[in-house]
């Protein structure tokens, strides 16, 4: 792994844990990481709770000076106004949210968010000082029809249409067929696509930006396979769903360096 990119382990809770459960969970997670003597400067850990939990988690992180990052699962492409049910990036920023997921496959498929919506949400995140974690990934049918990298690379290019080339982003490669299926990509598959995404970043934003941008893998990541992904040169971390809801499991994933042979 290239040492200039601090590995990032992100926990996407999806629609799980209300704000009271979130407080208990984050307290336990902070203790667990401290107990395990985790060195926070060597691996960045970020949780992405539901929107209704953000204020509670922010207050807790702030009061106890916990070294966990905070991310949101979605934002509006608009800044304010008559958009019932939407959440502005400005509001997230006011809660000290640092990251926001954009383009997750569940938003793309269940909420019909196409490349144009994703691009405008990436632009909104950038406008409000949030780092968009741009999720890209192919379905099993895409993989069969177009091969491994074409769809994720096209999604990444489209997502960056409305931001300057030097905008800070994180990219998360999540093959749709690997999400929640228990069937993760192989480390070689993840490396191949993450390398293609980085090459696209070289072309879009230049070699320097590409060399410092974190590209994560997501899809059935757990403590038993995390180390094999992080051994790959272009995989800089993981976006974790189900396994991020278990304190011991998530702690073990964050502490992937303590696993044998990394
Ligand atoms: P799982 O880790 O449960 O496969 O979910 C991955 C995901 O969608 C994270 O955003």
PDB file of N, CA and C and ligand atoms in Angstrom, residues 12 14 104 106 174 178-181 218-221 239-243, ligand 1:
ATOM      1  N   UNK A  12     -21.164   1.976   6.954  1.00  0.00           N
ATOM      2  CA  UNK A  12     -22.466   2.463   6.487  1.00  0.00           C
ATOM      3  C   UNK A  12     -23.547   1.665   7.206  1.00  0.00           C
ATOM      4  N   UNK A  14     -26.662   2.050   7.081  1.00  0.00           N
ATOM      5  CA  UNK A  14     -27.920   1.993   6.316  1.00  0.00           C
ATOM      6  C   UNK A  14     -29.084   2.368   7.250  1.00  0.00           C
ATOM      7  N   UNK A 104     -24.744   5.590  -3.846  1.00  0.00           N
ATOM      8  CA  UNK A 104     -24.810   4.205  -3.362  1.00  0.00           C
ATOM      9  C   UNK A 104     -25.787   3.416  -4.245  1.00  0.00           C
ATOM     10  N   UNK A 106     -27.975   1.346  -3.576  1.00  0.00           N
ATOM     11  CA  UNK A 106     -29.351   1.298  -3.070  1.00  0.00           C
ATOM     12  C   UNK A 106     -30.110   2.576  -3.429  1.00  0.00           C
ATOM     13  N   UNK A 174     -18.085  -0.563  -5.129  1.00  0.00           N
ATOM     14  CA  UNK A 174     -18.956  -1.579  -4.521  1.00  0.00           C
ATOM     15  C   UNK A 174     -19.689  -2.346  -5.623  1.00  0.00           C
ATOM     16  N   UNK A 178     -21.942  -7.984  -4.892  1.00  0.00           N
ATOM     17  CA  UNK A 178     -21.221  -8.351  -3.658  1.00  0.00           C
ATOM     18  C   UNK A 178     -21.853  -7.739  -2.414  1.00  0.00           C
ATOM     19  N   UNK A 179     -22.788  -6.778  -2.604  1.00  0.00           N
ATOM     20  CA  UNK A 179     -23.367  -6.069  -1.462  1.00  0.00           C
ATOM     21  C   UNK A 179     -24.384  -6.961  -0.751  1.00  0.00           C
ATOM     22  N   UNK A 180     -24.129  -7.217   0.520  1.00  0.00           N
ATOM     23  CA  UNK A 180     -25.066  -7.979   1.339  1.00  0.00           C
ATOM     24  C   UNK A 180     -25.257  -9.413   0.903  1.00  0.00           C
ATOM     25  N   UNK A 181     -24.416  -9.897   0.003  1.00  0.00           N
ATOM     26  CA  UNK A 181     -24.606 -11.247  -0.543  1.00  0.00           C
ATOM     27  C   UNK A 181     -23.746 -12.279   0.162  1.00  0.00           C
ATOM     28  N   UNK A 218     -15.964  -2.097  -1.289  1.00  0.00           N
ATOM     29  CA  UNK A 218     -17.088  -2.439  -0.419  1.00  0.00           C
ATOM     30  C   UNK A 218     -17.890  -3.588  -1.014  1.00  0.00           C
ATOM     31  N   UNK A 219     -18.464  -4.397  -0.150  1.00  0.00           N
ATOM     32  CA  UNK A 219     -19.280  -5.537  -0.583  1.00  0.00           C
ATOM     33  C   UNK A 219     -18.873  -6.778   0.183  1.00  0.00           C
ATOM     34  N   UNK A 220     -19.653  -7.099   1.244  1.00  0.00           N
ATOM     35  CA  UNK A 220     -19.399  -8.289   2.074  1.00  0.00           C
ATOM     36  C   UNK A 220     -18.006  -8.296   2.704  1.00  0.00           C
ATOM     37  N   UNK A 221     -17.546  -7.096   3.105  1.00  0.00           N
ATOM     38  CA  UNK A 221     -16.282  -7.014   3.843  1.00  0.00           C
ATOM     39  C   UNK A 221     -16.520  -7.438   5.283  1.00  0.00           C
ATOM     40  N   UNK A 239     -15.629   0.181   2.553  1.00  0.00           N
ATOM     41  CA  UNK A 239     -16.952   0.674   2.927  1.00  0.00           C
ATOM     42  C   UNK A 239     -17.742  -0.562   3.367  1.00  0.00           C
ATOM     43  N   UNK A 240     -18.058  -0.588   4.653  1.00  0.00           N
ATOM     44  CA  UNK A 240     -18.590  -1.803   5.275  1.00  0.00           C
ATOM     45  C   UNK A 240     -20.059  -1.605   5.637  1.00  0.00           C
ATOM     46  N   UNK A 241     -20.918  -2.538   5.262  1.00  0.00           N
ATOM     47  CA  UNK A 241     -22.333  -2.460   5.616  1.00  0.00           C
ATOM     48  C   UNK A 241     -22.621  -3.302   6.852  1.00  0.00           C
ATOM     49  N   UNK A 242     -23.138  -4.505   6.649  1.00  0.00           N
ATOM     50  CA  UNK A 242     -23.583  -5.373   7.745  1.00  0.00           C
ATOM     51  C   UNK A 242     -22.576  -5.517   8.881  1.00  0.00           C
ATOM     52  N   UNK A 243     -21.314  -5.725   8.551  1.00  0.00           N
ATOM     53  CA  UNK A 243     -20.307  -5.983   9.589  1.00  0.00           C
ATOM     54  C   UNK A 243     -19.980  -4.732  10.409  1.00  0.00           C
TER      55      UNK A 243
HETATM   56  P1  LIG B   1     -22.320  -5.206   3.064  1.00  0.00           P
HETATM   57  O1  LIG B   1     -20.971  -4.960   3.733  1.00  0.00           O
HETATM   58  O2  LIG B   1     -23.395  -5.558   4.014  1.00  0.00           O
HETATM   59  O3  LIG B   1     -22.167  -6.131   1.906  1.00  0.00           O
HETATM   60  O4  LIG B   1     -22.765  -3.782   2.443  1.00  0.00           O
HETATM   61  C1  LIG B   1     -21.890  -3.073   1.663  1.00  0.00           C
HETATM   62  C2  LIG B   1     -22.438  -1.707   1.446  1.00  0.00           C
HETATM   63  O5  LIG B   1     -23.398  -1.527   0.735  1.00  0.00           O
HETATM   64  C3  LIG B   1     -21.775  -0.605   2.142  1.00  0.00           C
HETATM   65  O6  LIG B   1     -22.189   0.627   1.630  1.00  0.00           O
END
